[in-house]
């Protein structure tokens, strides 16, 4: 069966070594007259990129204000701060300089500026946005794919509640991508980012709809390419060709192209959101720690085994044992675990945290992931609260 779909990808991508030079022109093209430059820690400043953007905007007489300090797993408190600053300064366009955390924080600020209520209402399901202040991204960390996605993930400080909200309104007007900006990323951050990129495609690939052959083939090619290029950039950080493949794959993996005709699952992502919110771990590493246990749990239903066999053979290069599909599927999961270990990623919660989690901590994560038992996860298999508990326990070694 092929699922009907509506594909939307309005973000203009400017890709290449000199792409930053287009920033002032792009701001004006999309109606910006005063800009918030939003970024994370000191790396964007130390690299000189923020200074370069200042110089370009000043040369073109585009006024701006800065707001740095975005942290991984971006916080609602920073979003509130940004909304207040933008309203006070009359900002009408936001430039997000960084990776997914900065872009998501910028999107949330964009939602909040014109909204009369609490911006968290959108994540709480109490309201839907009708307008936004638009965002343009200057991508320096390929991972989350937020530069082309309709997604925005924010953590509420009170209670450490991490949630995603999706709307086409928040899609970036443009994304400036220069692979050279990723040469200095630390190996761990590079590996975690590549894990997240692959997972965005895998969360769509493992679908109960399995007749859209073209989308499947695109997904498998993307996954093989990122896997190969991850090894290469960890060995040679300034390998422009491989960095470029990874950067472009990050956008394609999460702009909905990889779900055309399929139905995304995202159970692993939802389970990981609670892990990273509670323990403030790197998102990609948390995904690697959970996915093998999710896979084995879902594979326990024999109806799902053929999909894992295809993944094992076409992505991980496992030889297909036609007499033992379950064995072939398991070999695919083991091959993925070897890949994670090769690039420095964990494959269990204990490897991730340095300890196992308690039953009470699992119960708290399940409660939040299921919103008090009112929501299920997944699509290839419906994950209820008992299933969530079981997957966390499988990973807890």
PDB file of N, CA and C in Angstrom, residues 117-186:
ATOM      1  N   UNK A 117      -0.847  34.797  23.824  1.00  0.00           N
ATOM      2  CA  UNK A 117      -0.780  33.913  24.979  1.00  0.00           C
ATOM      3  C   UNK A 117       0.622  33.393  25.234  1.00  0.00           C
ATOM      4  N   UNK A 118       0.701  32.313  26.016  1.00  0.00           N
ATOM      5  CA  UNK A 118       1.961  31.648  26.324  1.00  0.00           C
ATOM      6  C   UNK A 118       2.343  30.774  25.133  1.00  0.00           C
ATOM      7  N   UNK A 119       3.540  30.973  24.583  1.00  0.00           N
ATOM      8  CA  UNK A 119       3.951  30.226  23.392  1.00  0.00           C
ATOM      9  C   UNK A 119       3.927  28.711  23.633  1.00  0.00           C
ATOM     10  N   UNK A 120       4.077  28.273  24.871  1.00  0.00           N
ATOM     11  CA  UNK A 120       4.019  26.841  25.181  1.00  0.00           C
ATOM     12  C   UNK A 120       2.649  26.246  24.875  1.00  0.00           C
ATOM     13  N   UNK A 121       1.636  27.092  24.719  1.00  0.00           N
ATOM     14  CA  UNK A 121       0.309  26.606  24.357  1.00  0.00           C
ATOM     15  C   UNK A 121       0.348  25.740  23.102  1.00  0.00           C
ATOM     16  N   UNK A 122       1.249  26.061  22.170  1.00  0.00           N
ATOM     17  CA  UNK A 122       1.327  25.289  20.928  1.00  0.00           C
ATOM     18  C   UNK A 122       1.842  23.875  21.203  1.00  0.00           C
ATOM     19  N   UNK A 123       2.816  23.760  22.085  1.00  0.00           N
ATOM     20  CA  UNK A 123       3.357  22.445  22.424  1.00  0.00           C
ATOM     21  C   UNK A 123       2.416  21.669  23.350  1.00  0.00           C
ATOM     22  N   UNK A 124       1.579  22.401  24.051  1.00  0.00           N
ATOM     23  CA  UNK A 124       0.619  21.782  24.973  1.00  0.00           C
ATOM     24  C   UNK A 124      -0.691  21.412  24.286  1.00  0.00           C
ATOM     25  N   UNK A 125      -0.812  21.757  23.016  1.00  0.00           N
ATOM     26  CA  UNK A 125      -2.026  21.434  22.274  1.00  0.00           C
ATOM     27  C   UNK A 125      -3.206  22.328  22.581  1.00  0.00           C
ATOM     28  N   UNK A 126      -2.957  23.478  23.207  1.00  0.00           N
ATOM     29  CA  UNK A 126      -4.051  24.375  23.580  1.00  0.00           C
ATOM     30  C   UNK A 126      -4.384  25.390  22.491  1.00  0.00           C
ATOM     31  N   UNK A 127      -3.482  25.570  21.534  1.00  0.00           N
ATOM     32  CA  UNK A 127      -3.698  26.564  20.477  1.00  0.00           C
ATOM     33  C   UNK A 127      -2.893  26.166  19.255  1.00  0.00           C
ATOM     34  N   UNK A 128      -3.243  26.771  18.103  1.00  0.00           N
ATOM     35  CA  UNK A 128      -2.492  26.589  16.866  1.00  0.00           C
ATOM     36  C   UNK A 128      -2.047  27.960  16.361  1.00  0.00           C
ATOM     37  N   UNK A 129      -0.813  28.072  15.898  1.00  0.00           N
ATOM     38  CA  UNK A 129      -0.336  29.378  15.437  1.00  0.00           C
ATOM     39  C   UNK A 129      -1.019  29.796  14.143  1.00  0.00           C
ATOM     40  N   UNK A 130      -1.243  31.099  14.017  1.00  0.00           N
ATOM     41  CA  UNK A 130      -1.839  31.650  12.804  1.00  0.00           C
ATOM     42  C   UNK A 130      -0.843  32.475  12.003  1.00  0.00           C
ATOM     43  N   UNK A 131       0.233  32.917  12.662  1.00  0.00           N
ATOM     44  CA  UNK A 131       1.262  33.689  11.987  1.00  0.00           C
ATOM     45  C   UNK A 131       2.573  33.527  12.740  1.00  0.00           C
ATOM     46  N   UNK A 132       3.674  33.832  12.064  1.00  0.00           N
ATOM     47  CA  UNK A 132       4.992  33.724  12.681  1.00  0.00           C
ATOM     48  C   UNK A 132       5.881  34.854  12.176  1.00  0.00           C
ATOM     49  N   UNK A 133       6.929  35.125  12.934  1.00  0.00           N
ATOM     50  CA  UNK A 133       8.040  35.912  12.416  1.00  0.00           C
ATOM     51  C   UNK A 133       9.019  34.908  11.805  1.00  0.00           C
ATOM     52  N   UNK A 134       9.375  35.130  10.566  1.00  0.00           N
ATOM     53  CA  UNK A 134      10.107  34.115   9.813  1.00  0.00           C
ATOM     54  C   UNK A 134      11.562  33.996  10.251  1.00  0.00           C
ATOM     55  N   UNK A 135      12.109  32.804   9.953  1.00  0.00           N
ATOM     56  CA  UNK A 135      13.465  32.434  10.331  1.00  0.00           C
ATOM     57  C   UNK A 135      14.263  32.064   9.086  1.00  0.00           C
ATOM     58  N   UNK A 136      15.527  32.459   9.075  1.00  0.00           N
ATOM     59  CA  UNK A 136      16.501  31.966   8.104  1.00  0.00           C
ATOM     60  C   UNK A 136      17.620  31.297   8.869  1.00  0.00           C
ATOM     61  N   UNK A 137      18.148  30.199   8.357  1.00  0.00           N
ATOM     62  CA  UNK A 137      19.162  29.434   9.066  1.00  0.00           C
ATOM     63  C   UNK A 137      20.527  29.576   8.400  1.00  0.00           C
ATOM     64  N   UNK A 138      21.554  29.705   9.230  1.00  0.00           N
ATOM     65  CA  UNK A 138      22.940  29.596   8.784  1.00  0.00           C
ATOM     66  C   UNK A 138      23.478  28.354   9.487  1.00  0.00           C
ATOM     67  N   UNK A 139      23.492  27.240   8.775  1.00  0.00           N
ATOM     68  CA  UNK A 139      23.723  25.939   9.390  1.00  0.00           C
ATOM     69  C   UNK A 139      25.212  25.693   9.632  1.00  0.00           C
ATOM     70  N   UNK A 140      25.573  25.329  10.855  1.00  0.00           N
ATOM     71  CA  UNK A 140      26.961  24.982  11.180  1.00  0.00           C
ATOM     72  C   UNK A 140      27.085  23.578  11.762  1.00  0.00           C
ATOM     73  N   UNK A 141      25.966  22.973  12.139  1.00  0.00           N
ATOM     74  CA  UNK A 141      25.983  21.626  12.713  1.00  0.00           C
ATOM     75  C   UNK A 141      24.915  20.796  12.006  1.00  0.00           C
ATOM     76  N   UNK A 142      25.296  19.987  11.017  1.00  0.00           N
ATOM     77  CA  UNK A 142      24.290  19.143  10.357  1.00  0.00           C
ATOM     78  C   UNK A 142      23.915  17.975  11.252  1.00  0.00           C
ATOM     79  N   UNK A 143      22.634  17.864  11.553  1.00  0.00           N
ATOM     80  CA  UNK A 143      22.156  16.796  12.436  1.00  0.00           C
ATOM     81  C   UNK A 143      20.644  16.772  12.444  1.00  0.00           C
ATOM     82  N   UNK A 144      20.052  17.815  13.015  1.00  0.00           N
ATOM     83  CA  UNK A 144      18.619  17.804  13.295  1.00  0.00           C
ATOM     84  C   UNK A 144      17.751  17.970  12.059  1.00  0.00           C
ATOM     85  N   UNK A 145      18.280  18.587  11.006  1.00  0.00           N
ATOM     86  CA  UNK A 145      17.479  18.808   9.810  1.00  0.00           C
ATOM     87  C   UNK A 145      16.446  19.902   9.973  1.00  0.00           C
ATOM     88  N   UNK A 146      16.519  20.655  11.066  1.00  0.00           N
ATOM     89  CA  UNK A 146      15.508  21.674  11.331  1.00  0.00           C
ATOM     90  C   UNK A 146      15.518  22.786  10.297  1.00  0.00           C
ATOM     91  N   UNK A 147      16.626  22.938   9.580  1.00  0.00           N
ATOM     92  CA  UNK A 147      16.728  23.995   8.570  1.00  0.00           C
ATOM     93  C   UNK A 147      15.728  23.820   7.436  1.00  0.00           C
ATOM     94  N   UNK A 148      15.207  22.598   7.228  1.00  0.00           N
ATOM     95  CA  UNK A 148      14.196  22.392   6.187  1.00  0.00           C
ATOM     96  C   UNK A 148      12.943  21.700   6.702  1.00  0.00           C
ATOM     97  N   UNK A 149      12.861  21.416   7.982  1.00  0.00           N
ATOM     98  CA  UNK A 149      11.731  20.655   8.510  1.00  0.00           C
ATOM     99  C   UNK A 149      10.612  21.568   8.998  1.00  0.00           C
ATOM    100  N   UNK A 150       9.472  20.935   9.285  1.00  0.00           N
ATOM    101  CA  UNK A 150       8.341  21.645   9.888  1.00  0.00           C
ATOM    102  C   UNK A 150       8.315  21.451  11.395  1.00  0.00           C
ATOM    103  N   UNK A 151       9.409  20.939  11.937  1.00  0.00           N
ATOM    104  CA  UNK A 151       9.459  20.529  13.344  1.00  0.00           C
ATOM    105  C   UNK A 151      10.187  21.542  14.207  1.00  0.00           C
ATOM    106  N   UNK A 152       9.786  21.594  15.468  1.00  0.00           N
ATOM    107  CA  UNK A 152      10.437  22.458  16.451  1.00  0.00           C
ATOM    108  C   UNK A 152      10.312  21.779  17.812  1.00  0.00           C
ATOM    109  N   UNK A 153      11.456  21.421  18.407  1.00  0.00           N
ATOM    110  CA  UNK A 153      11.474  20.686  19.674  1.00  0.00           C
ATOM    111  C   UNK A 153      12.029  21.591  20.771  1.00  0.00           C
ATOM    112  N   UNK A 154      11.259  21.745  21.843  1.00  0.00           N
ATOM    113  CA  UNK A 154      11.627  22.633  22.947  1.00  0.00           C
ATOM    114  C   UNK A 154      11.438  21.888  24.264  1.00  0.00           C
ATOM    115  N   UNK A 155      12.302  22.200  25.242  1.00  0.00           N
ATOM    116  CA  UNK A 155      12.188  21.628  26.582  1.00  0.00           C
ATOM    117  C   UNK A 155      11.705  22.688  27.561  1.00  0.00           C
ATOM    118  N   UNK A 156      10.600  22.390  28.220  1.00  0.00           N
ATOM    119  CA  UNK A 156      10.076  23.282  29.260  1.00  0.00           C
ATOM    120  C   UNK A 156      10.885  23.072  30.533  1.00  0.00           C
ATOM    121  N   UNK A 157      11.487  24.150  31.029  1.00  0.00           N
ATOM    122  CA  UNK A 157      12.380  24.046  32.187  1.00  0.00           C
ATOM    123  C   UNK A 157      11.675  23.414  33.383  1.00  0.00           C
ATOM    124  N   UNK A 158      10.460  23.860  33.645  1.00  0.00           N
ATOM    125  CA  UNK A 158       9.690  23.356  34.775  1.00  0.00           C
ATOM    126  C   UNK A 158       9.199  21.945  34.467  1.00  0.00           C
ATOM    127  N   UNK A 159       9.791  20.964  35.104  1.00  0.00           N
ATOM    128  CA  UNK A 159       9.413  19.578  34.895  1.00  0.00           C
ATOM    129  C   UNK A 159      10.208  18.870  33.821  1.00  0.00           C
ATOM    130  N   UNK A 160      11.100  19.606  33.129  1.00  0.00           N
ATOM    131  CA  UNK A 160      11.925  19.031  32.055  1.00  0.00           C
ATOM    132  C   UNK A 160      11.064  18.244  31.065  1.00  0.00           C
ATOM    133  N   UNK A 161      10.074  18.926  30.516  1.00  0.00           N
ATOM    134  CA  UNK A 161       9.151  18.324  29.546  1.00  0.00           C
ATOM    135  C   UNK A 161       9.620  18.695  28.148  1.00  0.00           C
ATOM    136  N   UNK A 162      10.046  17.716  27.373  1.00  0.00           N
ATOM    137  CA  UNK A 162      10.564  17.941  26.029  1.00  0.00           C
ATOM    138  C   UNK A 162       9.533  17.487  25.010  1.00  0.00           C
ATOM    139  N   UNK A 163       9.109  18.426  24.148  1.00  0.00           N
ATOM    140  CA  UNK A 163       8.069  18.114  23.176  1.00  0.00           C
ATOM    141  C   UNK A 163       8.392  18.721  21.821  1.00  0.00           C
ATOM    142  N   UNK A 164       7.880  18.077  20.791  1.00  0.00           N
ATOM    143  CA  UNK A 164       7.974  18.605  19.445  1.00  0.00           C
ATOM    144  C   UNK A 164       6.641  19.163  18.990  1.00  0.00           C
ATOM    145  N   UNK A 165       6.704  20.170  18.139  1.00  0.00           N
ATOM    146  CA  UNK A 165       5.498  20.741  17.539  1.00  0.00           C
ATOM    147  C   UNK A 165       5.775  20.932  16.053  1.00  0.00           C
ATOM    148  N   UNK A 166       4.812  20.570  15.231  1.00  0.00           N
ATOM    149  CA  UNK A 166       4.996  20.612  13.782  1.00  0.00           C
ATOM    150  C   UNK A 166       3.990  21.540  13.125  1.00  0.00           C
ATOM    151  N   UNK A 167       4.480  22.392  12.257  1.00  0.00           N
ATOM    152  CA  UNK A 167       3.628  23.263  11.449  1.00  0.00           C
ATOM    153  C   UNK A 167       4.449  23.791  10.282  1.00  0.00           C
ATOM    154  N   UNK A 168       3.859  23.811   9.091  1.00  0.00           N
ATOM    155  CA  UNK A 168       4.566  24.361   7.943  1.00  0.00           C
ATOM    156  C   UNK A 168       4.860  25.844   8.102  1.00  0.00           C
ATOM    157  N   UNK A 169       4.149  26.522   8.984  1.00  0.00           N
ATOM    158  CA  UNK A 169       4.382  27.947   9.201  1.00  0.00           C
ATOM    159  C   UNK A 169       5.822  28.231   9.634  1.00  0.00           C
ATOM    160  N   UNK A 170       6.429  27.293  10.361  1.00  0.00           N
ATOM    161  CA  UNK A 170       7.740  27.565  10.951  1.00  0.00           C
ATOM    162  C   UNK A 170       8.889  27.213  10.019  1.00  0.00           C
ATOM    163  N   UNK A 171       8.637  26.668   8.854  1.00  0.00           N
ATOM    164  CA  UNK A 171       9.741  26.273   7.980  1.00  0.00           C
ATOM    165  C   UNK A 171      10.611  27.486   7.643  1.00  0.00           C
ATOM    166  N   UNK A 172      11.905  27.287   7.698  1.00  0.00           N
ATOM    167  CA  UNK A 172      12.832  28.385   7.412  1.00  0.00           C
ATOM    168  C   UNK A 172      12.606  28.907   5.992  1.00  0.00           C
ATOM    169  N   UNK A 173      12.698  30.233   5.856  1.00  0.00           N
ATOM    170  CA  UNK A 173      12.582  30.828   4.530  1.00  0.00           C
ATOM    171  C   UNK A 173      13.784  30.456   3.672  1.00  0.00           C
ATOM    172  N   UNK A 174      14.948  30.416   4.303  1.00  0.00           N
ATOM    173  CA  UNK A 174      16.147  30.014   3.574  1.00  0.00           C
ATOM    174  C   UNK A 174      17.089  29.298   4.528  1.00  0.00           C
ATOM    175  N   UNK A 175      17.998  28.528   3.937  1.00  0.00           N
ATOM    176  CA  UNK A 175      19.044  27.852   4.700  1.00  0.00           C
ATOM    177  C   UNK A 175      20.367  28.034   3.959  1.00  0.00           C
ATOM    178  N   UNK A 176      21.306  28.670   4.640  1.00  0.00           N
ATOM    179  CA  UNK A 176      22.645  28.882   4.095  1.00  0.00           C
ATOM    180  C   UNK A 176      23.535  27.756   4.623  1.00  0.00           C
ATOM    181  N   UNK A 177      24.170  26.998   3.713  1.00  0.00           N
ATOM    182  CA  UNK A 177      24.938  25.817   4.104  1.00  0.00           C
ATOM    183  C   UNK A 177      26.326  25.851   3.478  1.00  0.00           C
ATOM    184  N   UNK A 178      27.335  25.992   4.312  1.00  0.00           N
ATOM    185  CA  UNK A 178      28.726  25.942   3.884  1.00  0.00           C
ATOM    186  C   UNK A 178      29.398  24.790   4.610  1.00  0.00           C
ATOM    187  N   UNK A 179      29.669  23.672   3.924  1.00  0.00           N
ATOM    188  CA  UNK A 179      30.273  22.519   4.597  1.00  0.00           C
ATOM    189  C   UNK A 179      31.586  22.829   5.306  1.00  0.00           C
ATOM    190  N   UNK A 180      32.300  23.865   4.866  1.00  0.00           N
ATOM    191  CA  UNK A 180      33.565  24.229   5.513  1.00  0.00           C
ATOM    192  C   UNK A 180      33.351  24.583   6.987  1.00  0.00           C
ATOM    193  N   UNK A 181      32.184  25.067   7.316  1.00  0.00           N
ATOM    194  CA  UNK A 181      31.891  25.464   8.695  1.00  0.00           C
ATOM    195  C   UNK A 181      31.807  24.256   9.632  1.00  0.00           C
ATOM    196  N   UNK A 182      31.780  23.060   9.064  1.00  0.00           N
ATOM    197  CA  UNK A 182      31.654  21.855   9.897  1.00  0.00           C
ATOM    198  C   UNK A 182      32.992  21.152  10.112  1.00  0.00           C
ATOM    199  N   UNK A 183      34.065  21.661   9.519  1.00  0.00           N
ATOM    200  CA  UNK A 183      35.370  20.987   9.619  1.00  0.00           C
ATOM    201  C   UNK A 183      35.849  20.846  11.054  1.00  0.00           C
ATOM    202  N   UNK A 184      35.546  21.817  11.905  1.00  0.00           N
ATOM    203  CA  UNK A 184      36.086  21.840  13.264  1.00  0.00           C
ATOM    204  C   UNK A 184      35.157  21.210  14.299  1.00  0.00           C
ATOM    205  N   UNK A 185      34.066  20.602  13.860  1.00  0.00           N
ATOM    206  CA  UNK A 185      33.183  19.938  14.816  1.00  0.00           C
ATOM    207  C   UNK A 185      33.927  18.804  15.522  1.00  0.00           C
ATOM    208  N   UNK A 186      33.793  18.680  16.838  1.00  0.00           N
ATOM    209  CA  UNK A 186      34.441  17.570  17.545  1.00  0.00           C
ATOM    210  C   UNK A 186      33.926  16.226  17.039  1.00  0.00           C
TER     211      UNK A 186
END
